[in-house]
Every structure is written in structure tokens, then in C-alpha cells.
mmCIF file of C-alpha atoms and ligand atoms in Angstrom:
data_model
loop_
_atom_site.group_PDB
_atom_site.id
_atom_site.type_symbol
_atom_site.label_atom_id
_atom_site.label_comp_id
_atom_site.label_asym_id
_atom_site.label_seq_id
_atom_site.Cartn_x
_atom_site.Cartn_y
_atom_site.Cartn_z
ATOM 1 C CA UNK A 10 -23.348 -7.723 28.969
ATOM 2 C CA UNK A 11 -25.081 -7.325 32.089
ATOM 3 C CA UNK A 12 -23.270 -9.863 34.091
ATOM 4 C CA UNK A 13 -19.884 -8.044 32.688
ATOM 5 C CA UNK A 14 -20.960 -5.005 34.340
ATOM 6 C CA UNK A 15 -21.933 -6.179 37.155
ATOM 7 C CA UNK A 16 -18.980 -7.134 37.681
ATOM 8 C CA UNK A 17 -16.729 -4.282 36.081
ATOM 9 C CA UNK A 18 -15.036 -2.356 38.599
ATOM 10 C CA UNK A 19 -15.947 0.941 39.096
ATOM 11 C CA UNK A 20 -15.199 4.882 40.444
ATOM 12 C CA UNK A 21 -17.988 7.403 41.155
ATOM 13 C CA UNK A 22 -17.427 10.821 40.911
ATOM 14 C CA UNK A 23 -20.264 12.472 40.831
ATOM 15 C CA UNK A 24 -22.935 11.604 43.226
ATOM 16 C CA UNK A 25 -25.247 13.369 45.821
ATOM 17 C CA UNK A 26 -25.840 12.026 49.280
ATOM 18 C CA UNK A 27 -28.812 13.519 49.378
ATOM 19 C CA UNK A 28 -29.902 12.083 46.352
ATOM 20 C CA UNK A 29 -29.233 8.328 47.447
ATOM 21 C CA UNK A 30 -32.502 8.590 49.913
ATOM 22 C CA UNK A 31 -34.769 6.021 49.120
ATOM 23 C CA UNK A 32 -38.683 6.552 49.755
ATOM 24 C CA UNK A 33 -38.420 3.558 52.293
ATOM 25 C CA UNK A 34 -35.648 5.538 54.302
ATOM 26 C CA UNK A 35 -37.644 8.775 54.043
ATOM 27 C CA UNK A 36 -40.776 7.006 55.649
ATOM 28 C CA UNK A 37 -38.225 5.657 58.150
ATOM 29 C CA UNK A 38 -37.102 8.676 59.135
ATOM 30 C CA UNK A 39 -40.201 10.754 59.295
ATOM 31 C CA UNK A 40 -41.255 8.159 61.547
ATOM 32 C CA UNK A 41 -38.111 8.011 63.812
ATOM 33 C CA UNK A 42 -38.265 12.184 63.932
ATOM 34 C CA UNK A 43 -41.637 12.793 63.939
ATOM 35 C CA UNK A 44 -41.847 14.819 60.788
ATOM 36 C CA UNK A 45 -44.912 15.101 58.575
ATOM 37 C CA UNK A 46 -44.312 14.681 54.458
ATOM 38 C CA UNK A 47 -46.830 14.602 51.638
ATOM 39 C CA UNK A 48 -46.892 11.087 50.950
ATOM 40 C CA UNK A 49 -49.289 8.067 52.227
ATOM 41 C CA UNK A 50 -46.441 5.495 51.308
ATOM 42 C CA UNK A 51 -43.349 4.447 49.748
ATOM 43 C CA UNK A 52 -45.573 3.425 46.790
ATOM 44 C CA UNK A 53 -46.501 7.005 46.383
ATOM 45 C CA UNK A 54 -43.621 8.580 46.780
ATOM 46 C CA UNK A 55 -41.826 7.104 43.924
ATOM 47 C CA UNK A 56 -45.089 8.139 41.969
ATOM 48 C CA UNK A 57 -44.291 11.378 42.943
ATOM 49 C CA UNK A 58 -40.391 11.332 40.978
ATOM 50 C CA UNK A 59 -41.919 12.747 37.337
ATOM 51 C CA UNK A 60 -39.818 15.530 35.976
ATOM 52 C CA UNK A 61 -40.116 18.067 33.577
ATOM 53 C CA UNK A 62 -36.623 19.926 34.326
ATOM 54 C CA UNK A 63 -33.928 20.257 36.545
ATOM 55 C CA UNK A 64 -35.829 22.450 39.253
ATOM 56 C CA UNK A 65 -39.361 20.220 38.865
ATOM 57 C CA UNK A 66 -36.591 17.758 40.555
ATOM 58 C CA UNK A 67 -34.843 19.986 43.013
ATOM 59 C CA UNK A 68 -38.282 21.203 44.383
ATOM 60 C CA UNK A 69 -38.835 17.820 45.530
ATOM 61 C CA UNK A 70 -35.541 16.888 46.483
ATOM 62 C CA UNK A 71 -35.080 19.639 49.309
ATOM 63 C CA UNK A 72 -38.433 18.565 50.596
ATOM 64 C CA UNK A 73 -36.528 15.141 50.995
ATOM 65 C CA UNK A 74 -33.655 16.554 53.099
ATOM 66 C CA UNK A 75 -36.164 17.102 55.617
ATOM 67 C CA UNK A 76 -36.329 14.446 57.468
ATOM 68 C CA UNK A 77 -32.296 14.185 57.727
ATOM 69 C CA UNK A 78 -31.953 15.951 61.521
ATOM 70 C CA UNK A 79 -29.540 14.111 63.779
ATOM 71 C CA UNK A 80 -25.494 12.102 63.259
ATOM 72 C CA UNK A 81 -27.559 8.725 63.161
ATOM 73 C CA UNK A 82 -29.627 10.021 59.728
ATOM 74 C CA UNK A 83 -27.068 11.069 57.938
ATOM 75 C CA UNK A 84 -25.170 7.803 58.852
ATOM 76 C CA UNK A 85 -28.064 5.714 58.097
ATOM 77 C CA UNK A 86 -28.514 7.559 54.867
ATOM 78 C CA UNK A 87 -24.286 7.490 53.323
ATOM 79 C CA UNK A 88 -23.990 3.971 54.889
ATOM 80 C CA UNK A 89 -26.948 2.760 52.600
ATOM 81 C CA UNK A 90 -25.666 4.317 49.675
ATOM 82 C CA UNK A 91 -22.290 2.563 50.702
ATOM 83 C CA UNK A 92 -24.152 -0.622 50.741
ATOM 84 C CA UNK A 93 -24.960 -0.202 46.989
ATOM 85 C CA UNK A 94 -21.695 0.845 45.796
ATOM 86 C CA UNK A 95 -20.420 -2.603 47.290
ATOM 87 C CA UNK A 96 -23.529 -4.547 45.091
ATOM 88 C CA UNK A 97 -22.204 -2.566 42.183
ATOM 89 C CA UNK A 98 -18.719 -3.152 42.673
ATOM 90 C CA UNK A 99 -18.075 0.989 43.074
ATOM 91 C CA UNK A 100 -14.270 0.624 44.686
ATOM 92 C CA UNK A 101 -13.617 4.425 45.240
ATOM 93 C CA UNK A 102 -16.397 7.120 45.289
ATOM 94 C CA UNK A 103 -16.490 11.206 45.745
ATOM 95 C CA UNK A 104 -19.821 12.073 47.486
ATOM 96 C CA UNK A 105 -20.863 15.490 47.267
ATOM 97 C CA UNK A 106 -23.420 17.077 50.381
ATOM 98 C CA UNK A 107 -25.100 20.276 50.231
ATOM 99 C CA UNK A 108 -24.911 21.549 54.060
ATOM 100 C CA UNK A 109 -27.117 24.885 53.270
ATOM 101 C CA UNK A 110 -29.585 22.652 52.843
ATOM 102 C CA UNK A 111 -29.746 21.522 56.387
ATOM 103 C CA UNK A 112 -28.032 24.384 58.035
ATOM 104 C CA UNK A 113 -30.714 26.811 56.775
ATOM 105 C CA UNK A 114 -33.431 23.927 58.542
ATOM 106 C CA UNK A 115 -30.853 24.235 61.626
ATOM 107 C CA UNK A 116 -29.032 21.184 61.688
ATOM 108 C CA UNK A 117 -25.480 22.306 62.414
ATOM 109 C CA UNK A 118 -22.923 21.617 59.946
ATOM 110 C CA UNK A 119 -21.050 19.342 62.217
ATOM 111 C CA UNK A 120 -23.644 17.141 62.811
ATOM 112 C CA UNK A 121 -23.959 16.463 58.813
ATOM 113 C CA UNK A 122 -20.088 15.691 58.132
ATOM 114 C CA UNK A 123 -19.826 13.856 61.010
ATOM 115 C CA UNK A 124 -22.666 11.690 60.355
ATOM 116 C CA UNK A 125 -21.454 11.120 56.855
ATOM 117 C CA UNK A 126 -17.846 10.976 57.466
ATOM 118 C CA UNK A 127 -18.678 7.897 59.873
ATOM 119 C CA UNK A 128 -20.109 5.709 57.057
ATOM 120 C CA UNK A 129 -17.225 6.659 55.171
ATOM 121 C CA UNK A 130 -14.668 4.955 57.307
ATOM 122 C CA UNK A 131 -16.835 2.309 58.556
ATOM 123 C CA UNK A 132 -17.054 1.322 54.692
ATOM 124 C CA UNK A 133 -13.391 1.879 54.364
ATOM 125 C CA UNK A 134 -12.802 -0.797 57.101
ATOM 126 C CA UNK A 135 -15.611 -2.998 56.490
ATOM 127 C CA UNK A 136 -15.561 -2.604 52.280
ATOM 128 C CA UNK A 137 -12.707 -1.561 51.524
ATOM 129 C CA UNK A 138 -13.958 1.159 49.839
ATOM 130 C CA UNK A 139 -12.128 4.135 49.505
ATOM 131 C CA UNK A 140 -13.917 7.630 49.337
ATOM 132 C CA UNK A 141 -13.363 11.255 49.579
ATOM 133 C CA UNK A 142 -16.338 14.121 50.463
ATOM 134 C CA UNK A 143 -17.155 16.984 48.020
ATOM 135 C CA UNK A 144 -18.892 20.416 49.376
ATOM 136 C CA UNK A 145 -20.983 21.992 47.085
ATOM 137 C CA UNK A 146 -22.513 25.626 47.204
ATOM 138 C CA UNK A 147 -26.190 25.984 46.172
ATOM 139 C CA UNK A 148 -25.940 28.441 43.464
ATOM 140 C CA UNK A 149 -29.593 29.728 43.510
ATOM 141 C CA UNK A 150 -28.046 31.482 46.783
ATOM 142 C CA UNK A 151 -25.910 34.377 47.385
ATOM 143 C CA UNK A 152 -22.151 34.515 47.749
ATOM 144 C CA UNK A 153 -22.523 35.610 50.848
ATOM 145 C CA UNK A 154 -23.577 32.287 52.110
ATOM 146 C CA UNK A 155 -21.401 30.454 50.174
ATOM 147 C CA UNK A 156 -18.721 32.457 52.390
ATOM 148 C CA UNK A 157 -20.075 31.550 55.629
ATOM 149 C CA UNK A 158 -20.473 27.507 54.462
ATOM 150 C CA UNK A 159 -16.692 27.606 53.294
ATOM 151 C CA UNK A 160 -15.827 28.818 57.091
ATOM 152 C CA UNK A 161 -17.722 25.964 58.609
ATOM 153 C CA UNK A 162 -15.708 23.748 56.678
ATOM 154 C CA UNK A 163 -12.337 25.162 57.603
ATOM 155 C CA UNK A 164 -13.102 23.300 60.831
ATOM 156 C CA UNK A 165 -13.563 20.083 58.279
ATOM 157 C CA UNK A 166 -10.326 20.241 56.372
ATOM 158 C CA UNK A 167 -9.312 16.862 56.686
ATOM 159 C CA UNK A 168 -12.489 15.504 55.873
ATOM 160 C CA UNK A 169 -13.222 17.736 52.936
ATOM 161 C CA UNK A 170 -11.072 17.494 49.690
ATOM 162 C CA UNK A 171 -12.923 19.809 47.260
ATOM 163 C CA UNK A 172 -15.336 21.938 46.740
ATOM 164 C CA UNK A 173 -18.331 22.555 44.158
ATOM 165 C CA UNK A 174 -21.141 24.267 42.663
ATOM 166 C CA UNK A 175 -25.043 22.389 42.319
ATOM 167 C CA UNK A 176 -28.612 23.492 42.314
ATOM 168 C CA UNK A 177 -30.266 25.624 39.789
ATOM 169 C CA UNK A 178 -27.825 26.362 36.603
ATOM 170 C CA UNK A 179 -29.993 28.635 34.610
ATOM 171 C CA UNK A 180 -29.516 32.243 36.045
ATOM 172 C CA UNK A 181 -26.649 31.826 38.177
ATOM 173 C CA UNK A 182 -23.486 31.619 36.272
ATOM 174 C CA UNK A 183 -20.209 30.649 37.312
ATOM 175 C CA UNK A 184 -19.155 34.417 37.698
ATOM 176 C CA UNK A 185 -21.309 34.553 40.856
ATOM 177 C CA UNK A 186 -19.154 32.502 42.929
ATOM 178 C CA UNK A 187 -15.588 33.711 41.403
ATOM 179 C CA UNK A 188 -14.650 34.802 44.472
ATOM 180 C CA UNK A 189 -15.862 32.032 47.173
ATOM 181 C CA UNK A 190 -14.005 29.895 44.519
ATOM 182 C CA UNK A 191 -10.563 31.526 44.942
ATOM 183 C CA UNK A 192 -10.928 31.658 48.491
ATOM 184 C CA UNK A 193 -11.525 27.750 48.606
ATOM 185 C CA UNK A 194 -8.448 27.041 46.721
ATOM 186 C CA UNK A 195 -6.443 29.314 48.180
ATOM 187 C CA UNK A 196 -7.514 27.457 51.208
ATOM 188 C CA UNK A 197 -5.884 24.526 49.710
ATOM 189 C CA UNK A 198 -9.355 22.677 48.175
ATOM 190 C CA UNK A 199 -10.104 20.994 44.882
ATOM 191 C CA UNK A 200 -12.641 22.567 42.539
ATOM 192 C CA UNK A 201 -15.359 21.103 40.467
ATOM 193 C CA UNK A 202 -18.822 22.605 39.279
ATOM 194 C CA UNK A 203 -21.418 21.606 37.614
ATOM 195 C CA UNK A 204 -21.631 23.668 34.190
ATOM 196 C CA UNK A 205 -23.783 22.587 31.026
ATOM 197 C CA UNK A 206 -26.325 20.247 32.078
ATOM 198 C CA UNK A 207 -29.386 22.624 31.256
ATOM 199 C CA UNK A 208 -26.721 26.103 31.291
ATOM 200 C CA UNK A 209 -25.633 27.743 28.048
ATOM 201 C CA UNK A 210 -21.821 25.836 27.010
ATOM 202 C CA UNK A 211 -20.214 29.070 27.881
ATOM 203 C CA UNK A 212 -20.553 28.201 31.458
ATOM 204 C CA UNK A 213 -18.386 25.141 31.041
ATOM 205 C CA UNK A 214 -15.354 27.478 29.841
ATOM 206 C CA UNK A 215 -16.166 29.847 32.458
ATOM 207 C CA UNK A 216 -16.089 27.364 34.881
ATOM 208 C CA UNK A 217 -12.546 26.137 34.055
ATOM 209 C CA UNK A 218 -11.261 29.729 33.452
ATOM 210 C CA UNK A 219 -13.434 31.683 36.750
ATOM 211 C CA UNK A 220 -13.629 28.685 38.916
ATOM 212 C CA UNK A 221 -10.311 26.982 38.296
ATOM 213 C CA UNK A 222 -12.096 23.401 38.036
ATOM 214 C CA UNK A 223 -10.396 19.992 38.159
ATOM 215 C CA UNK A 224 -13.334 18.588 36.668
ATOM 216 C CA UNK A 225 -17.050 19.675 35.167
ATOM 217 C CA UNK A 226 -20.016 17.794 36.391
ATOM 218 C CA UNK A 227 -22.385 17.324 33.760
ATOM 219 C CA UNK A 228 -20.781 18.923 30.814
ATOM 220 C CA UNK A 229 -23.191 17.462 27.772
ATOM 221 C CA UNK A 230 -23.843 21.110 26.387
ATOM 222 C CA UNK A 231 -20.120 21.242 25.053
ATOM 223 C CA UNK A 232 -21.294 19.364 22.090
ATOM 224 C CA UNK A 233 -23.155 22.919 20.860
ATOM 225 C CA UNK A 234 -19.120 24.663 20.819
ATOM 226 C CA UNK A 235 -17.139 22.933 18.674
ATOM 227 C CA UNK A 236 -14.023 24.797 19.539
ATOM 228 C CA UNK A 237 -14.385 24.031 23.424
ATOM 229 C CA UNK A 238 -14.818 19.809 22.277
ATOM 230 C CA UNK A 239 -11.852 20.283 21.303
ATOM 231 C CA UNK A 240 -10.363 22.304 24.901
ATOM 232 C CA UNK A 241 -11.402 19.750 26.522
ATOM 233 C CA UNK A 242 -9.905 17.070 24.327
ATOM 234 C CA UNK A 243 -6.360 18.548 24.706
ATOM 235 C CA UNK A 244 -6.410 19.304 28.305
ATOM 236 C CA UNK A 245 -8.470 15.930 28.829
ATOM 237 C CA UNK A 246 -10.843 18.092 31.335
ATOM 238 C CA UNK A 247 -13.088 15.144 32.923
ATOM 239 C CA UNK A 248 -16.866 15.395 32.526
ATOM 240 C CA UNK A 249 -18.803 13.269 35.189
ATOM 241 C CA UNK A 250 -21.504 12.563 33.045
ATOM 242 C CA UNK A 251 -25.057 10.915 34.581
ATOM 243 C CA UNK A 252 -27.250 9.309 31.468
ATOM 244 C CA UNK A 253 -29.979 8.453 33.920
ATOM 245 C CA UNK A 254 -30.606 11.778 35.436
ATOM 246 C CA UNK A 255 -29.913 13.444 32.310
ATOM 247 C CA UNK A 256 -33.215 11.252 30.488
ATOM 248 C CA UNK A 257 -34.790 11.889 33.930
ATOM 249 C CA UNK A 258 -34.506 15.438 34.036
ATOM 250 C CA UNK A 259 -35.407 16.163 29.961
ATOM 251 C CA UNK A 260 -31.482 16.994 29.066
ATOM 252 C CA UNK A 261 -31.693 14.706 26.337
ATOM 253 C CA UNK A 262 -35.286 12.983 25.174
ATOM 254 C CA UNK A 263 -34.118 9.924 25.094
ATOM 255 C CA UNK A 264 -30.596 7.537 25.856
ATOM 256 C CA UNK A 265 -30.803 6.647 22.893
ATOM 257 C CA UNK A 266 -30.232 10.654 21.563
ATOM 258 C CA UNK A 267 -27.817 10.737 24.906
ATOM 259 C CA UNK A 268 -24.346 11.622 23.635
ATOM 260 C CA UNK A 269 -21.709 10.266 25.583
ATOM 261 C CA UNK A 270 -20.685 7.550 23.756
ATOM 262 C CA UNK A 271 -20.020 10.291 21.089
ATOM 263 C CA UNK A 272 -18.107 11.989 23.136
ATOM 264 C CA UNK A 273 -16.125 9.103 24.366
ATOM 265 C CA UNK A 274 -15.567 8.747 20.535
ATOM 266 C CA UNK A 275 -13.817 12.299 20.535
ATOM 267 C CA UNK A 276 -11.667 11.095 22.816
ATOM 268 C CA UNK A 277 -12.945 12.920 25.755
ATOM 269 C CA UNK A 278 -12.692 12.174 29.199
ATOM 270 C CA UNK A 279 -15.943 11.187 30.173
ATOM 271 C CA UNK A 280 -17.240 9.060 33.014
ATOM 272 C CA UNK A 281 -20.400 7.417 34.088
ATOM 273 C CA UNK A 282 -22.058 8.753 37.550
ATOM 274 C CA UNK A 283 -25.557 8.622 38.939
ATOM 275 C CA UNK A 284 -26.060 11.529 40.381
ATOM 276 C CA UNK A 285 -29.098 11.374 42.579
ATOM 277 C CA UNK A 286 -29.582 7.335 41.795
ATOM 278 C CA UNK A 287 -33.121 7.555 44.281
ATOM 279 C CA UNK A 288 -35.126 10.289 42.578
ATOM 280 C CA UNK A 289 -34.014 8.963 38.659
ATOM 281 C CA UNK A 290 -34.215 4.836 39.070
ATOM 282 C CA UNK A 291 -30.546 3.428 39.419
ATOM 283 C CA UNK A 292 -27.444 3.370 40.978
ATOM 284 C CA UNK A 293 -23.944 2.873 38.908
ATOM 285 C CA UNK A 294 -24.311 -0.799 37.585
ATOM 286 C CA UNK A 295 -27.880 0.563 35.794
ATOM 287 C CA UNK A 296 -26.494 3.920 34.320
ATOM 288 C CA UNK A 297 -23.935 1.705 32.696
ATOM 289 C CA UNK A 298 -26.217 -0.729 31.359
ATOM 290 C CA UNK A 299 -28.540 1.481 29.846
ATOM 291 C CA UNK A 300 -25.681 3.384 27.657
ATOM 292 C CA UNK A 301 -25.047 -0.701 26.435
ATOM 293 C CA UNK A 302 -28.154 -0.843 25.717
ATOM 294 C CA UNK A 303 -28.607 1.813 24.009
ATOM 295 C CA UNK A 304 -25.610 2.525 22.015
ATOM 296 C CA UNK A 305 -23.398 0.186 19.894
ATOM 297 C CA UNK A 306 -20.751 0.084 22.978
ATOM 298 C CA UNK A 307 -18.195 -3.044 23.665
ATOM 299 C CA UNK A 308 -16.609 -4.062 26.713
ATOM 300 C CA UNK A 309 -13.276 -2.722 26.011
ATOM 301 C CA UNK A 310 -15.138 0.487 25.252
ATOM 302 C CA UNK A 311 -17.135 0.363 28.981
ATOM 303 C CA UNK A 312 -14.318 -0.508 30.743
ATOM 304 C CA UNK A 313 -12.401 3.205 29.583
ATOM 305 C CA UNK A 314 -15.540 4.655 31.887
ATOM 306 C CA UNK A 315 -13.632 3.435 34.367
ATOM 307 C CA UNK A 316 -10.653 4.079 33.179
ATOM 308 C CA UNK A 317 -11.147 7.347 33.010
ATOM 309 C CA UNK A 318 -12.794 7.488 36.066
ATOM 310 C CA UNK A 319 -9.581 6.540 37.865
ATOM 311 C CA UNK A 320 -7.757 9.370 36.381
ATOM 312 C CA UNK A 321 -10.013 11.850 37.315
ATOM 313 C CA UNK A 322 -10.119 10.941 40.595
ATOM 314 C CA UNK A 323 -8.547 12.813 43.706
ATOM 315 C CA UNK A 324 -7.637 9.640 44.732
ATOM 316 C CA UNK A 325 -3.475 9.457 45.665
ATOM 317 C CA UNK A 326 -1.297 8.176 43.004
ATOM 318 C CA UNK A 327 -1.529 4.586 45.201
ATOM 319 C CA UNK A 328 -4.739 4.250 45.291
ATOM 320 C CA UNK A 329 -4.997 5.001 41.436
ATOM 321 C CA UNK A 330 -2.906 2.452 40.756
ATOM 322 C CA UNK A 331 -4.158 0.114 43.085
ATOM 323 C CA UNK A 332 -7.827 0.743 41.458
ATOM 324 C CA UNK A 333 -6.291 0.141 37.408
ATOM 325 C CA UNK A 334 -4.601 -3.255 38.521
ATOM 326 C CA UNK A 335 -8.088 -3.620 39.733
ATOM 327 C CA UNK A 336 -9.548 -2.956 36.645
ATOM 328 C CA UNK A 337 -7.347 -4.865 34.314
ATOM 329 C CA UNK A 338 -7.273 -7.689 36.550
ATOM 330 C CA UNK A 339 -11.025 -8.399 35.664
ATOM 331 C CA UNK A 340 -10.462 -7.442 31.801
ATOM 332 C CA UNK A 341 -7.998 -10.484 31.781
ATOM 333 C CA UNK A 342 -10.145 -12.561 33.453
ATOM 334 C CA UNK A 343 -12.221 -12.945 30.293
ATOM 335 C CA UNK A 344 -15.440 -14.062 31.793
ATOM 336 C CA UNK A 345 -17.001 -12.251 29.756
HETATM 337 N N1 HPA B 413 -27.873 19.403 38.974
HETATM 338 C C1 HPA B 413 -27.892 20.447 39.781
HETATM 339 N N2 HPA B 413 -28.081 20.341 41.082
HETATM 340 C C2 HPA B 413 -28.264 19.127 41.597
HETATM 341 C C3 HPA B 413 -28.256 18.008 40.811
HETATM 342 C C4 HPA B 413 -28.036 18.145 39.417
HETATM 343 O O1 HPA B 413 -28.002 17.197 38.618
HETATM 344 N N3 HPA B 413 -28.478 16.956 41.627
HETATM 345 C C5 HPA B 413 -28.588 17.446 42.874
HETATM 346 N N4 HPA B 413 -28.469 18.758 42.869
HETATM 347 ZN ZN1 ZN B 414 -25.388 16.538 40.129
#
């Protein structure tokens, strides 16, 4: 099973860049900028990655960001990320960044897309992977930055394709960024959010309704509203769902009790993502194998991740279908 997945093409969709920096890279670049952090080693810093909850994690994840300052760093840091998705076979990802993290440290915003948006078509030409960049709001701040962060990336249009909502879920609703929201797509960007990871179910449906979402990131808490299962069964609403950082972050106690397979089951459209695959112990190919080993799953079953992946994608119609011949290509193989 593991060689199978290996092998089995696949589409991230929901995936932080900051998230994707290793404890060697950190040491790296606290070296290379001269910044001090609260570890002895490498070794200790991955001592460091216990969780109780989602903000035990994002206390220690915006320490992270700090040693991300100039283009090079944020190169560095996508291109490595880049290097995995090639390991894992990852043919088309959608990286989200969170710039108010590093423009409230002063690193100008243009110094973070660019940096990323070089690794991006160095891996295009290089790896033929194909890509597209997310911007996401930190909702434990105001609107009012959230306003100023969409402006900077008016400059960024044709490097930005959507935009979306992370960071602390309990307390800030989807209601508190209505507005930033319609400005973005009246601006011509994609939505997405993140709604019902450790947030009440009600914030998935406000998401869609307030927010105008193309997909919801997380989305496990649906299972506790029967009557929005089955929403998001007729509109086939994607959930980029992360089993990893969902264990990780106490969402569910175990993968065993995780329930995407279930919802797979319902027919939803559900995908597999790792989310922030440093701080919560694998990148694409693990997430997938721990759901097989954890759940009754076959191949066929496995390769509808993907599947559905490729649907939910804002990749072009081309590229969609250029990713499913892809994918079938390997089922007929029958390696496996
Ligand atoms: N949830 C909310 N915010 C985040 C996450 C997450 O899983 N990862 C990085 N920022
Ligand atoms: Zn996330």
C-alpha cells in the first residue's frame, strides 16, 4: 500500500508555506541572519512541536516566521517544500502565505511573494509542477488590516489567485471579514476559509453564505449538522481536509476516530492536505498513508483523494485534464 502511494499522483490544496520550515532550515537561517531562537538544536526543536490545541501550535509557529527576512529565505524555504512535493509525486499544489506575519516584523510584502513566487516557477520549469499562491488574512486581527494586506496584493494580481482566512477560529467568525471578503472578489479573487476545524459547524455555512467560498479548509465539524452534510453533498463544496494536523492539534484523539473516510463515504468532496507538514510529522505521501492505515480504505478508494483534488482545484480546465490522464494513467498501470 505504501509503495502505491508513493507513487499515486497527487494535488495539494491546502498547505502553509510557513508551515513547511523544517528545524534544520530554521537553524540555517538564524544563523545566516543573525537571529536568536529558543532552541540549542534541531534535536530540540522538534521536541518542542507538542500540542494541546490549535493556538498551543500557532504560538510556536509565528515564532518560526522569524527568521524568514530577505527574497533568498523565502526562496530557500517554498523551493524546499517544492523539493518534497516532487518525492511525493504532488503534480499541482495551492500554497497559502500569511504576509501579516512578516509585514508586522517589517519585511515588505514584496519581498515575501517575490521570494516565493521564484520557487514557484523555477519548479514549474525544473518539475513540472504546476502551482498557484493563496493569501490568507489572520483572523485573530482586525478588518482593518485585512484591508491594507488586500491593497498590497493588488500590486500581486497575477501572482495571487485567491484569497483566505487562517489563524485562530474560536472567537473570530466568518462575519468579521464579510466585507474584506467582498472586496477581494469583487477584485476578481477566489475565496476559501478555513471554517470547522476547532469553530462551531455554523461557521462552515457562514463561510459559504458571508464569504462566498470556493472551498472550506478543514471542514470536519460538519459531521455535528446533519442538514449541512448534506449542503455540501449536493453542491459538492470541497473540504481540504489534513488528518495529520488534525491528530496533531487534538481535533480528533486519534486517526483512527478521524472521519474522513466517512465522509468520503457520504459522498463528499474531500481531499487529503498537510497543512503545516514541519510542525505535525509529514508531508502528503504520510497523511495518505496513515488514513490506509487506519481505516479499511482501497486503492480505488485513495485514488478519489485525488480525484477530487483535481476538481477542486483552480487549476485551468487543461491542466485538470492533463492532471486526471495523469491519474488514471497510473491506476491502469496496475503495479499495484
Ligand atoms: N488552522 C488555522 N490556522 C493555521 C493553520 C490551521 O490549521 N495552520 C496554519 N495556520
Ligand atoms: Zn491550515
Amino acid at each position: 500500500m505504501r509503495q502505491f502511494i508513493e507513487g499515486l499522483p497527487k494535488v495539494e490544496l491546502h498547505l502553509h508555506i510557513e508551515g513547511t520550515l523544517e528545524p534544520e532550515l530554521m537553524f540555517e537561517l538564524a544563523k545566516r541572519n543573525n537571529i536568536e531562537i529558543p532552541f540549542a538544536s534541531p534535536d530540540e526543536v522538534h521536541k518542542a512541536y507538542q500540542f494541546n490545541n490549535l493556538q498551543s501550535f500557532l504560538d510556536i509557529y509565528y515564532q518560526g516566521a522569524n527568521v524568514l527576512i530577505s527574497e533568498q529565505d523565502f526562496f530557500d524555504l517554498t523551493w524546499a517544500y517544492l523539493q518534497k512535493c516532487h518525492q511525493d509525486n504532488v503534480m499541482h499544489t495551492e500554497i497559502f502565505f500569511d504576509p501579516q506575519t512578516h509585514t508586522a516584523r517589517g519585511i515588505s510584502f514584496d519581498t515575501v511573494v517575490n521570494g516565493i513566487h521564484s520557487a514557484l516557477i523555477k519548479a514549474h520549469e525544473d518539475l513540472g509542477i504546476t502551482s498557484h499562491l493563496i493569501m490568507c488574512f489572520l483572523r485573530h486581527l482586525d478588518e482593518e488590516s485585512a484591508i491594507e494586506t488586500l491593497q498590497y496584493a493588488l500590486t500581486h494580481k497575477d501572482k495571487i489567485i485567491a484569497v483566505g482566512l487562517d489563524s485562530s477560529e474560536s472567537g473570530h467568525p466568518p462575519e468579521k471579514f464579510q466585507r474584506v471578503f467582498q472586496l477581494a472578489l469583487s477584485e476578481g479573487f477566489l475565496t476559501v476559509a478555513h471554517a470547522g476545524e476547532e469553530g462551531p459547524s455554523s461557521n462552515i455555512q457562514d463561510a459559504m453564505t458571508l464569504l462566498g467560498v470556493s472551498r472550506i479548509d478543514h471542514g470536519v465539524r460538519c459531521v455535528d449538522d446533519p442538514k449541512l452534510i448534506e449542503t455540501l453533498q449536493v453542491l459538492q463544496m470541497p473540504l481540504t481536509v489534513c488528518p495529520l494536523s488534525n491528530v496533531k492539534l487534538k481535533v480528533f484523539d486519534s486517526m483512527e476516530e478521524h472521519n474522513i473516510v466517512e465522509l468520503l463515504h457520504q459522498g463528499l468532496c474531500v481531499t487529503i492536505n498537510s497543512d503545516d507538514p514541519a510542525y505535525f510529522g509529514g508531508y502528503m505521501t504520510d497523511n495518505f498513508h496513515q488514513i490506509a492505515l487506519t481505516h479499511p480504505v482501497e486503492s480505488k478508494e485513495l485514488a478519489q483523494f485525488t480525484r477530487n483534488a483535481i476538481k477542486a482545484s483552480f487549476a485551468s480546465e487543461s491542466r485538470k485534464q492533463d492532471l486526471l490522464r495523469h491519474l488514471e494513467g497510473y491506476l491502469v498501470q496496475g503495479i499495484h
